[in-house]
Coordinates of C-alpha atoms in Angstrom, one line a residue:
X1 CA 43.6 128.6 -281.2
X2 CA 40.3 129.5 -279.2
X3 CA 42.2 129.1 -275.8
X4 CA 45.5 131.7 -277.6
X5 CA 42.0 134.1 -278.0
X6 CA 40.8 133.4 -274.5
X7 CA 43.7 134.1 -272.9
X8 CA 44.3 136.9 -274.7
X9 CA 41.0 138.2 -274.0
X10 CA 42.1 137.6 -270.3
X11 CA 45.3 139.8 -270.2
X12 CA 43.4 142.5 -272.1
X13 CA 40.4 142.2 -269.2
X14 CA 43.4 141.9 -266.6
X15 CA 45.0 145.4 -267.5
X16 CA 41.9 147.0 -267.9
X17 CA 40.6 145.9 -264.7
X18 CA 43.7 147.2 -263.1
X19 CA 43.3 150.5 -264.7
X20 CA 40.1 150.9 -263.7
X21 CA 40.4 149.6 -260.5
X22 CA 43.7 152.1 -260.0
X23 CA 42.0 154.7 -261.6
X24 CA 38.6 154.5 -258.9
X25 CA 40.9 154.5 -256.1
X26 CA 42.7 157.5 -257.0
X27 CA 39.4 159.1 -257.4
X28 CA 38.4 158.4 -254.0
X29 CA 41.5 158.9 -252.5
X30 CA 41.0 162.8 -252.4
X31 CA 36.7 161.9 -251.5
X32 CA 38.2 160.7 -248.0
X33 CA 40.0 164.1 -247.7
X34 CA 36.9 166.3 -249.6
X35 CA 34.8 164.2 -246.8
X36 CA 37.2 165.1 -244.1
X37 CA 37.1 168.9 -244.7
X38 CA 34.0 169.0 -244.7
X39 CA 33.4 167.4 -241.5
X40 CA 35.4 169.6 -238.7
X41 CA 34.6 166.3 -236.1
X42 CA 36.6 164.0 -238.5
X43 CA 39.4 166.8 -238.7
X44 CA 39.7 167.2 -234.7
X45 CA 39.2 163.4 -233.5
X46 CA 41.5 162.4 -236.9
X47 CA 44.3 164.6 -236.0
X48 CA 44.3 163.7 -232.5
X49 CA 44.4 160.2 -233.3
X50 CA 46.8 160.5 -235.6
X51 CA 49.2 162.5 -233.7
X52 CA 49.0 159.7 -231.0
X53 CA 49.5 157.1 -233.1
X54 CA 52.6 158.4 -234.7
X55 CA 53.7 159.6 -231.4
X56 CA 53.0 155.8 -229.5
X57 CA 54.8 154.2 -233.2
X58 CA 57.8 156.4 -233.4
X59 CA 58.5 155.3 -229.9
X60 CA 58.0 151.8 -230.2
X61 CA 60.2 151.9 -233.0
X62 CA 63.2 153.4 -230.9
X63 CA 62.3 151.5 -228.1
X64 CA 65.6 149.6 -227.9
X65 CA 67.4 153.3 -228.7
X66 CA 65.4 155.1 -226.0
X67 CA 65.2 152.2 -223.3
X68 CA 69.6 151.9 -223.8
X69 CA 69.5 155.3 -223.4
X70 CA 70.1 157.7 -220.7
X71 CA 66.9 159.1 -218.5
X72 CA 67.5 162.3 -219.7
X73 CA 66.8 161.1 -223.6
X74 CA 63.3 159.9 -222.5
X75 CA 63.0 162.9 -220.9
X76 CA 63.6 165.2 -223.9
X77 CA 61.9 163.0 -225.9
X78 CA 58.6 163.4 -224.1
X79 CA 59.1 166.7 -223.5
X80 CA 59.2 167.5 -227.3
X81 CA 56.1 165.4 -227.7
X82 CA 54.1 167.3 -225.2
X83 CA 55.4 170.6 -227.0
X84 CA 54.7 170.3 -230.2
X85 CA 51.0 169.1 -229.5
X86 CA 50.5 172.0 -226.9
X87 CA 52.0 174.3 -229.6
X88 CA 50.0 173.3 -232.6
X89 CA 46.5 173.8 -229.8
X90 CA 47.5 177.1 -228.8
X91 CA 48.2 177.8 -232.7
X92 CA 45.0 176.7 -233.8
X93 CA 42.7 177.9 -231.2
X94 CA 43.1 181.6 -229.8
X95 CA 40.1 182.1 -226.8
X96 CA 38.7 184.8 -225.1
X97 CA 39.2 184.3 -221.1
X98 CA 35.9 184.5 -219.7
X99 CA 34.7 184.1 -216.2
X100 CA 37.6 183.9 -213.7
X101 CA 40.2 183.6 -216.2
X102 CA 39.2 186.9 -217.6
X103 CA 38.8 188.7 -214.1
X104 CA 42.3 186.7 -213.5
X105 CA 43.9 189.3 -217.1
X106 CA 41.4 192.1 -216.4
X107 CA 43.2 192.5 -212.7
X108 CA 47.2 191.7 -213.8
X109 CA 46.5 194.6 -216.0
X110 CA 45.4 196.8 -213.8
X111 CA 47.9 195.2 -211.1
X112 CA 50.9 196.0 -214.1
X113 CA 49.8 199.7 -214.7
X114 CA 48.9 200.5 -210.6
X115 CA 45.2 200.6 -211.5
X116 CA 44.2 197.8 -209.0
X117 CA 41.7 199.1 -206.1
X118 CA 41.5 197.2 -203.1
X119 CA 38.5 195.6 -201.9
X120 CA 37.2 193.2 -199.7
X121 CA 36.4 190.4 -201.9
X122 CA 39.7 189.8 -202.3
X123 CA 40.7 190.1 -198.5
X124 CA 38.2 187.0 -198.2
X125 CA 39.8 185.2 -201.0
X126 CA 43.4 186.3 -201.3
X127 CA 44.2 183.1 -203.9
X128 CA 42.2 184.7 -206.7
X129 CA 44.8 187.4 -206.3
X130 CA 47.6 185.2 -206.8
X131 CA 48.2 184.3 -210.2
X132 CA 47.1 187.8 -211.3
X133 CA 50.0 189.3 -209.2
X134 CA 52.2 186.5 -210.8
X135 CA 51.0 187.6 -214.3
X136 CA 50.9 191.4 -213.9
X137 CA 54.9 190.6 -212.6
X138 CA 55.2 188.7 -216.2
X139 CA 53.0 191.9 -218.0
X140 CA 56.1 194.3 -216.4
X141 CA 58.8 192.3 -217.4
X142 CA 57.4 192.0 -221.2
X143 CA 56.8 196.0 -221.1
X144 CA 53.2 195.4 -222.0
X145 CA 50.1 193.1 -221.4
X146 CA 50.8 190.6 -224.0
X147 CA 47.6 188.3 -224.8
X148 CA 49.8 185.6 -225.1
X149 CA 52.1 185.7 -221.8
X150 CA 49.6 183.1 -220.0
X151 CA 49.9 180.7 -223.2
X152 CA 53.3 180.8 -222.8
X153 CA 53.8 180.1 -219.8
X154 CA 51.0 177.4 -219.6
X155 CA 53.1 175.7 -222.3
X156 CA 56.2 175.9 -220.1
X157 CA 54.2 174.1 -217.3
X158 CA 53.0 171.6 -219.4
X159 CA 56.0 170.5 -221.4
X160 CA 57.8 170.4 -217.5
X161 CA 54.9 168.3 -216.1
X162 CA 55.6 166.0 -218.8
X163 CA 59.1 165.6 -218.6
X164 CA 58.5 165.6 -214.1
X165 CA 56.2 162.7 -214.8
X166 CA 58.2 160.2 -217.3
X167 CA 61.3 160.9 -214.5
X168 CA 58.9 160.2 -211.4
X169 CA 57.6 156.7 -213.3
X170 CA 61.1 155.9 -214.7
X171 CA 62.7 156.5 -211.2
X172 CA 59.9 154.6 -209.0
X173 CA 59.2 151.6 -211.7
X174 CA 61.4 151.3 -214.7
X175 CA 62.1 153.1 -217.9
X176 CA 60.0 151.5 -219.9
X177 CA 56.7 152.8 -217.8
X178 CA 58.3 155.7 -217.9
X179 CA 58.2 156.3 -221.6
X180 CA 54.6 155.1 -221.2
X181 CA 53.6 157.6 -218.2
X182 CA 54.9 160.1 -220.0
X183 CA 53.3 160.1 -223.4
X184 CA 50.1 159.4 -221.6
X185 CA 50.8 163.0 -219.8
X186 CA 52.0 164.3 -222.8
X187 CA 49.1 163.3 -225.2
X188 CA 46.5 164.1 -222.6
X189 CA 44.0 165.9 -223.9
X190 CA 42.2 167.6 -220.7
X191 CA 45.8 168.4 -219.9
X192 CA 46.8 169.8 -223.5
X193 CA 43.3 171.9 -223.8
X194 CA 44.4 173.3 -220.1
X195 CA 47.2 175.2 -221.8
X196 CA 44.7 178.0 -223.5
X197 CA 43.5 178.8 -219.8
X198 CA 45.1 181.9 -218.4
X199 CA 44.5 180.5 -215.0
X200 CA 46.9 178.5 -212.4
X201 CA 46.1 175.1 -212.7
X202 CA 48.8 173.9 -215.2
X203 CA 51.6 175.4 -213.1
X204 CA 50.3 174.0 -210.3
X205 CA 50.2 171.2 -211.7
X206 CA 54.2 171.2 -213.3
X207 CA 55.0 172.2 -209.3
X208 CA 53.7 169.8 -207.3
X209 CA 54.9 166.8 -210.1
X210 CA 58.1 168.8 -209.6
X211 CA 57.4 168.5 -206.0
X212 CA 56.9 164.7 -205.9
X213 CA 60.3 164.0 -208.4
X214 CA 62.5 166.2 -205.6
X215 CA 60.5 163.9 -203.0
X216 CA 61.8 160.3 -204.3
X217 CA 65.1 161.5 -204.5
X218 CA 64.7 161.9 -200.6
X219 CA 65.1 158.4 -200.8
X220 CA 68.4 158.2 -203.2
X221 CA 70.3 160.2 -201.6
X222 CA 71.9 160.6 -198.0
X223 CA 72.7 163.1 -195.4
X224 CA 72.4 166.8 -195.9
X225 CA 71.4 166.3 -199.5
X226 CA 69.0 163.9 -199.0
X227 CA 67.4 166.9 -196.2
X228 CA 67.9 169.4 -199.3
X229 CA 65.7 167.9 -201.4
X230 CA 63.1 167.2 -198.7
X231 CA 63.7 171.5 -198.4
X232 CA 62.9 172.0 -202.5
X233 CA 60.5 169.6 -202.5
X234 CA 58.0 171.6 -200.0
X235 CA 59.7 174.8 -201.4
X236 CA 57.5 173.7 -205.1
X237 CA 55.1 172.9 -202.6
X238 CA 54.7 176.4 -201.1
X239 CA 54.9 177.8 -204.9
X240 CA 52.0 175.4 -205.9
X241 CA 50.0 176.7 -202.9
X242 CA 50.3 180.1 -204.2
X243 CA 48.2 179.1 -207.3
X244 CA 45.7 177.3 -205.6
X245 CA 45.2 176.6 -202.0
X246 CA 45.5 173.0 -201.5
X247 CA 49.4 172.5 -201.8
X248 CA 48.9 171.7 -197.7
X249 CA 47.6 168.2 -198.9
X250 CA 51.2 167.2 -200.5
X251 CA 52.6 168.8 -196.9
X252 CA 50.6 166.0 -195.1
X253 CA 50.5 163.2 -197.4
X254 CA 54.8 164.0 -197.2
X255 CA 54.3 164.1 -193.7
X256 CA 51.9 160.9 -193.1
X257 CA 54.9 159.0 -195.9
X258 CA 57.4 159.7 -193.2
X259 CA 56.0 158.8 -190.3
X260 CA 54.0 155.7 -191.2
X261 CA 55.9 154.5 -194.2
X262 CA 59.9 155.5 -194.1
X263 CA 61.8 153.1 -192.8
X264 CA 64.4 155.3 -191.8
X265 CA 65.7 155.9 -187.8
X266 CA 63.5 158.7 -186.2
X267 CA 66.4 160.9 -186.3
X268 CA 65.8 161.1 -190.0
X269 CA 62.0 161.2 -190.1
X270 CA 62.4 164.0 -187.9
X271 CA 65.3 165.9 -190.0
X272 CA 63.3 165.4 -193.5
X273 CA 60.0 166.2 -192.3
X274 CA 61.5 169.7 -190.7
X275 CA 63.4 170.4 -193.1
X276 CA 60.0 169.8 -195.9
X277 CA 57.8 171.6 -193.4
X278 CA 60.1 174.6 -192.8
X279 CA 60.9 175.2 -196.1
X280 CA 57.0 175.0 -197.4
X281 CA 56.1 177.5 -194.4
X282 CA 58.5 179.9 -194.8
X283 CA 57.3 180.4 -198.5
X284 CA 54.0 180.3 -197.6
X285 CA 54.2 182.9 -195.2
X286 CA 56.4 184.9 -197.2
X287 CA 54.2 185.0 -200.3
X288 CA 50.9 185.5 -198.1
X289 CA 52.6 188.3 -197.1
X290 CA 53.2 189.8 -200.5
X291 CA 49.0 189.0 -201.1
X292 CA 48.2 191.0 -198.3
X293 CA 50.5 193.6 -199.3
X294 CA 48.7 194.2 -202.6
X295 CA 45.2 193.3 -201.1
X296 CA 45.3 195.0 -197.8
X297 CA 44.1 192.7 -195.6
X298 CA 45.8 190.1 -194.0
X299 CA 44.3 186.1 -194.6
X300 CA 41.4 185.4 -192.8
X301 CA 40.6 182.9 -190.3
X302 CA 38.9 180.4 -191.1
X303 CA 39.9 180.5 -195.1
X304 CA 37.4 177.8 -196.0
X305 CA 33.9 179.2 -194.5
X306 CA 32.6 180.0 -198.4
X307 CA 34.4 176.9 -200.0
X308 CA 32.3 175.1 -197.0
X309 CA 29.4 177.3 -198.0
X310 CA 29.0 176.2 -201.4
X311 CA 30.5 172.5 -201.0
X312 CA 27.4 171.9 -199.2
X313 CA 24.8 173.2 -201.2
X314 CA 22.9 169.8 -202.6
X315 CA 20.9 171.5 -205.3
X316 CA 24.3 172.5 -206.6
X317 CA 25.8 169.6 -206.1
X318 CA 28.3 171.6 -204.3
X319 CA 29.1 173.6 -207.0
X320 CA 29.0 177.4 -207.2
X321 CA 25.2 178.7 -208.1
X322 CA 23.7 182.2 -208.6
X323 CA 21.7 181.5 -205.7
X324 CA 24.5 181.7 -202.8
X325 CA 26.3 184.3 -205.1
X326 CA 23.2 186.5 -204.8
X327 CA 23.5 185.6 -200.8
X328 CA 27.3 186.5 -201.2
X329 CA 26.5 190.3 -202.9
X330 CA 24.0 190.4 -199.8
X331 CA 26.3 190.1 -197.3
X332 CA 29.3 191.7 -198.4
X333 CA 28.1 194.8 -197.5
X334 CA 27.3 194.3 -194.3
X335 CA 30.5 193.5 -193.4
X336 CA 34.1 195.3 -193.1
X337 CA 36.3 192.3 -192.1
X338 CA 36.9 189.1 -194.1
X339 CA 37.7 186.3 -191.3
X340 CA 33.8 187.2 -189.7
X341 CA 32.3 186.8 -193.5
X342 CA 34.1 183.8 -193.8
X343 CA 33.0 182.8 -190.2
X344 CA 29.6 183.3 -191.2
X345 CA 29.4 181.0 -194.3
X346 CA 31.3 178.8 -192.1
X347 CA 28.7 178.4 -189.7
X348 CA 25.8 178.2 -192.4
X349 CA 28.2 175.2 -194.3
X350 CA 28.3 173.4 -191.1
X351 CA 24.4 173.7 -190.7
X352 CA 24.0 172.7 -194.5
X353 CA 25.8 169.3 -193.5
X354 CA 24.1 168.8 -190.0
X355 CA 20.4 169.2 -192.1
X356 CA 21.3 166.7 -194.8
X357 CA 21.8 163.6 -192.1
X358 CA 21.0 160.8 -194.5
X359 CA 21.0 162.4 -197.4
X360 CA 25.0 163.4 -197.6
X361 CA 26.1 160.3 -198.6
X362 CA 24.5 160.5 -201.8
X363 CA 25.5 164.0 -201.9
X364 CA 29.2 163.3 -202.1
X365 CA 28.3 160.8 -204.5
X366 CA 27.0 163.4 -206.9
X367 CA 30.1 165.5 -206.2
X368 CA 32.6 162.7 -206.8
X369 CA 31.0 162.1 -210.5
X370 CA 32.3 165.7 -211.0
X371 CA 35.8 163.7 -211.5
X372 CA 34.2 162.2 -214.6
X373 CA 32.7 165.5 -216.0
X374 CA 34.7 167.3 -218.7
X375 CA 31.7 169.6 -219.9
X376 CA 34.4 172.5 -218.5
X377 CA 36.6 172.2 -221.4
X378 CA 34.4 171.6 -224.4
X379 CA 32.3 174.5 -223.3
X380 CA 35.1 176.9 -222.7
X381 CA 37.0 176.0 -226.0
X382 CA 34.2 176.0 -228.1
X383 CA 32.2 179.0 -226.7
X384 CA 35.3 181.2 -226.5
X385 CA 36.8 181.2 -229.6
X386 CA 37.1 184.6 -231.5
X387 CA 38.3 186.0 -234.7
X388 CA 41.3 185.2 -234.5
X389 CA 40.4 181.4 -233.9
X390 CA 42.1 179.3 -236.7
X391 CA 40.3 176.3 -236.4
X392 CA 36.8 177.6 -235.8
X393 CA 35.0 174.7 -234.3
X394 CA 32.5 176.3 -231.7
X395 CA 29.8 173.2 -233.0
X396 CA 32.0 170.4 -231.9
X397 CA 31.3 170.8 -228.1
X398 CA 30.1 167.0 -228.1
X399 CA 34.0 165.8 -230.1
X400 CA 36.4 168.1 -227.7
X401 CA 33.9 166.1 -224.5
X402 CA 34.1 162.7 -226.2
X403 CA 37.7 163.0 -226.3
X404 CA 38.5 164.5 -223.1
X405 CA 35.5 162.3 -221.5
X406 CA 37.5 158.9 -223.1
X407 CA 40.7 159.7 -221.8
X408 CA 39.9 161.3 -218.9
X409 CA 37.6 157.8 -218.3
X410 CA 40.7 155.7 -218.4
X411 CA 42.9 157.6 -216.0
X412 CA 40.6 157.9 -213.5
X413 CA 39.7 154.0 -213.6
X414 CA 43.5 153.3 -213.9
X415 CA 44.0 155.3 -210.8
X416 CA 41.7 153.7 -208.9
X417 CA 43.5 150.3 -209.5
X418 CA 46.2 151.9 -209.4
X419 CA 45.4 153.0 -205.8
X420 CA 43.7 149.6 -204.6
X421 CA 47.0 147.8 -205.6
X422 CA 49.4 150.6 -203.9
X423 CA 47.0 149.5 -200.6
X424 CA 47.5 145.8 -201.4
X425 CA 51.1 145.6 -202.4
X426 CA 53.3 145.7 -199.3
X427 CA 56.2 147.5 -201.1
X428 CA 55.9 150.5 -202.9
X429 CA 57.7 152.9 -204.3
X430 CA 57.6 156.6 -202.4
X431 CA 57.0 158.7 -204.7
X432 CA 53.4 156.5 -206.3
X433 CA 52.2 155.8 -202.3
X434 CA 52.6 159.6 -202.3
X435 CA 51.0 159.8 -204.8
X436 CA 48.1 157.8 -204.2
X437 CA 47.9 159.5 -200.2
X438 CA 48.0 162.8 -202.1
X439 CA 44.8 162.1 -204.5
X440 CA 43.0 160.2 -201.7
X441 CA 43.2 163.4 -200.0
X442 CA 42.2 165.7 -202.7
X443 CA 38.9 163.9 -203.2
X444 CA 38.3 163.5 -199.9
X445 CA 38.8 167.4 -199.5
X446 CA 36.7 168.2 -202.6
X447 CA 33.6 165.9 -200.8
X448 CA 33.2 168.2 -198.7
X449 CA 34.0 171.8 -200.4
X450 CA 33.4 173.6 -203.5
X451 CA 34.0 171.6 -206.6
X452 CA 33.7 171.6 -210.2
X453 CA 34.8 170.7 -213.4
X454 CA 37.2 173.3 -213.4
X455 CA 39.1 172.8 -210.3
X456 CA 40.7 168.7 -211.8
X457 CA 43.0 171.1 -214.2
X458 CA 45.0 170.8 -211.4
X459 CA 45.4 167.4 -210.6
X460 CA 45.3 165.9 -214.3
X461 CA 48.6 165.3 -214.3
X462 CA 48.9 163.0 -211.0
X463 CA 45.7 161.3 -212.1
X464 CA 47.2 160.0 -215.6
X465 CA 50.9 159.1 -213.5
X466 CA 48.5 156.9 -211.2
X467 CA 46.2 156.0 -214.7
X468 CA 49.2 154.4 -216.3
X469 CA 50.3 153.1 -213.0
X470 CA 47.5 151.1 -212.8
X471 CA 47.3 150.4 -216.3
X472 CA 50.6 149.0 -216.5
X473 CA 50.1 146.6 -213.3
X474 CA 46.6 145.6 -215.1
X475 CA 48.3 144.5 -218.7
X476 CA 51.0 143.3 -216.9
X477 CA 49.4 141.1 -214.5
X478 CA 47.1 139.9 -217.9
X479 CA 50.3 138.7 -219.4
X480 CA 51.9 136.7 -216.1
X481 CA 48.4 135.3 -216.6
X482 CA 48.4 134.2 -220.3
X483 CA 51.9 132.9 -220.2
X484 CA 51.6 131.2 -217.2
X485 CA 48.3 129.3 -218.7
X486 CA 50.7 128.1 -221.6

């Protein structure tokens, strides 16, 4: 009788202790969210997460579907990825363009409506004209200066870069680091928060990936199309110049692949790198002439004496400083022609270096820890948020940075595995030892001119195809390891 009572007794505790139990955790359940929405760092690093996760899930869960599947599947599938996060950002955070990127709007609308005076700043530095003559072409076409034209066509560029990227590592390794290069491009922040910039540096970026997937079908092809691709590849090369000055690198890292690495006769080195070469300076000199055209001066000679200039300015750590700009407002009017302005910052660059001795080694250390900075973008998308800015989060500068700063951390320590083990290996595919020549050169170039935080929007996307790269030898070299040890 007394144990009938206990358990009894025990059912009744049971039932209540699962009501109560049930009962807590539904009142919790909507603390985590109350907690959440209070919290706008919870909100930004949660969502972010999330997104990724379901993202990285939903394609390991079609794995088998995607990896039987065509390239151009993967390709879409990535591509929709890396739209609907870069939608959903633009969406939720509306910025003011300040600094450059609001001289960049301010002059495509004066370009658009014929309100654009020349001057002599921009004979010295005919690329800040560029994308504002692309945009003001943009502003005609729309019938207006819409705000968002430079959103929109960021977007474009990035949802392209992604897809350029997944095709590049599918092509070069195999589909499955494809599908991982390209939702590492797709999901990359510093690439994503790029988008809301009305600036040049995402389509650069979209064009010279573009560039390097036309470049490895070089290799895949034969005859006069394998010398057509070779011409389109430094044609997106020539395009990417226009946006910022440094498409020459892909030109000579091309250039040193087929001489040095293509084992092809000479004949064919010969035909493909004329046929690249041509193709990249007839656009180039075509376009330089439209600058000039809306400038009035033709491209001065040397191009690089203020780049110089400030690249070797220690204090700044060759970054631009109101200093030399005060210098810069000095001396532009005392003189009438761009090339003997440039000629004279040239000359005081050169002395900069040639006083240094010693000291510029750790000087181009300091500037190469500017590839780890991301202070750029968690300023700018914090400080220039305005009214119409849906999710206001102008004191989270120190999330957007850890974020960026994470990611950003891995791709550039995967790429420099990535680019120690593309030395190493014997055999590698074109398109990464393009790659890798391409960076290598980049940096090197950026040692010794201007640089900041700013200028890596337009390399992000060839530092995360060399991230995974490297990433994906790492784990997989891990695992040859661990089963080979069983």
């Amino acid at each position: 009788m007394a144990n009938k009572i206990i358990n009894i007794f025990k059912k009744c505790f049971r039932r209540i202790e699962i009501i109560c139990i049930f009962a807590i955790c539904t009142a919790l359940l909507p603390g985590v969210f109350l907690t959440a929405f209070r919290h706008k760092e919870i909100i930004l690093a949660g969502f972010y997460a999330a997104f990724v996760m379901i993202c990285v899930l939903a394609a390991y869960m079609m794995r088998n579907t995607l990896l039987r599947a065509k390239t151009g599947t993967r390709v879409v599938y990535i591509m929709l990825i890396a739209f609907i996060i870069r939608f959903l950002v633009c969406y939720y955070l509306n910025l003011i363009q300040q600094g450059d990127y609001g001289i960049y709007l301010s002059v495509a609308q004066k370009l658009s409506s014929g309100g654009f005076k020349r001057t002599i700043y921009y004979g010295m530095f005919p690329h800040a004209l560029n994308y504002p003559i692309f945009i003001s072409g943009l502003y005609r076409l729309a019938s207006g200066s819409l705000p968002w034209i430079p959103q929109l066509v960021n977007l474009a560029a990035g949802v392209m870069e992604a897809g350029c990227v997944t095709a590049v590592a599918e092509i070069s390794v195999h589909p499955r680091f494809g599908l991982f290069a390209g939702l590492a491009a797709a999901l990359n922040p510093c690439i994503v928060f790029f988008t809301l910039f009305a600036g040049g540096e995402p389509v650069y970026g979209a064009l010279t990936m573009a560039a390097l997937l036309l470049f490895i079908n070089i290799y895949r092809k034969k005859g006069l199309i394998s010398l057509s691709f070779a011409a389109f590849s430094g044609l997106m090369c020539a395009l990417a110049n226009f946006f910022r000055p440094t498409g020459i690198i892909f030109i000579i890292a091309a250039f040193i692949m087929f001489a040095i690495f293509d084992k092809s006769n000479l004949r064919t080195k010969v035909m493909r790198s004329a046929a690249m070469i041509a193709s990249y300076a007839i656009v180039v000199f075509l376009l330089g002439q439209l600058t000039s055209s809306v400038s009035g001066y033709e491209k001065p000679s040397p191009s690089y004496g203020w780049n110089l200039f400030i690249g070797a300015n220690k204090e700044s750590k060759g970054s631009w400083n109101t200093d030399d700009a005060d210098l810069f407002n000095e001396k532009i009017e005392e003189y009438d022609d761009p090339s003997d302005l440039q000629s004279y910052f040239a000359q005081l660059g050169f002395k900069r270096y040639r006083n240094m001795k010693a000291g510029i080694l750790m000087h181009f250390v300091n500037k190469a820890a500017v590839w780890f900075d991301e202070s750029f973008i968690s300023n700018s998308v914090t400080k220039w948020q305005n009214e119409h800015t849906i999710f206001e989060s102008a004191d989270i500068a120190q999330t957007f940075q850890l974020i960026c700063s994470f990611y950003n951390l891995t791709m550039v320590f995967g790429t420099m595995a990535a680019m120690i083990c593309i030395v190493i290996l014997k055999e590698t595919a074109p398109g990464l030892k393009l790659a890798s020549l391409y960076m290598l050169g980049s940096v090197l170039v950026f040692l010794v001119l201007e640089f900041s935080s700013r200028y890596k929007g337009a390399y992000y996307s060839m530092l995360t195809l060399l991230g995974a790269y490297g990433i994906y030898i790492l784990q997989a070299k891990i695992r040859d390891k661990i089963n080979g040890g069983v």
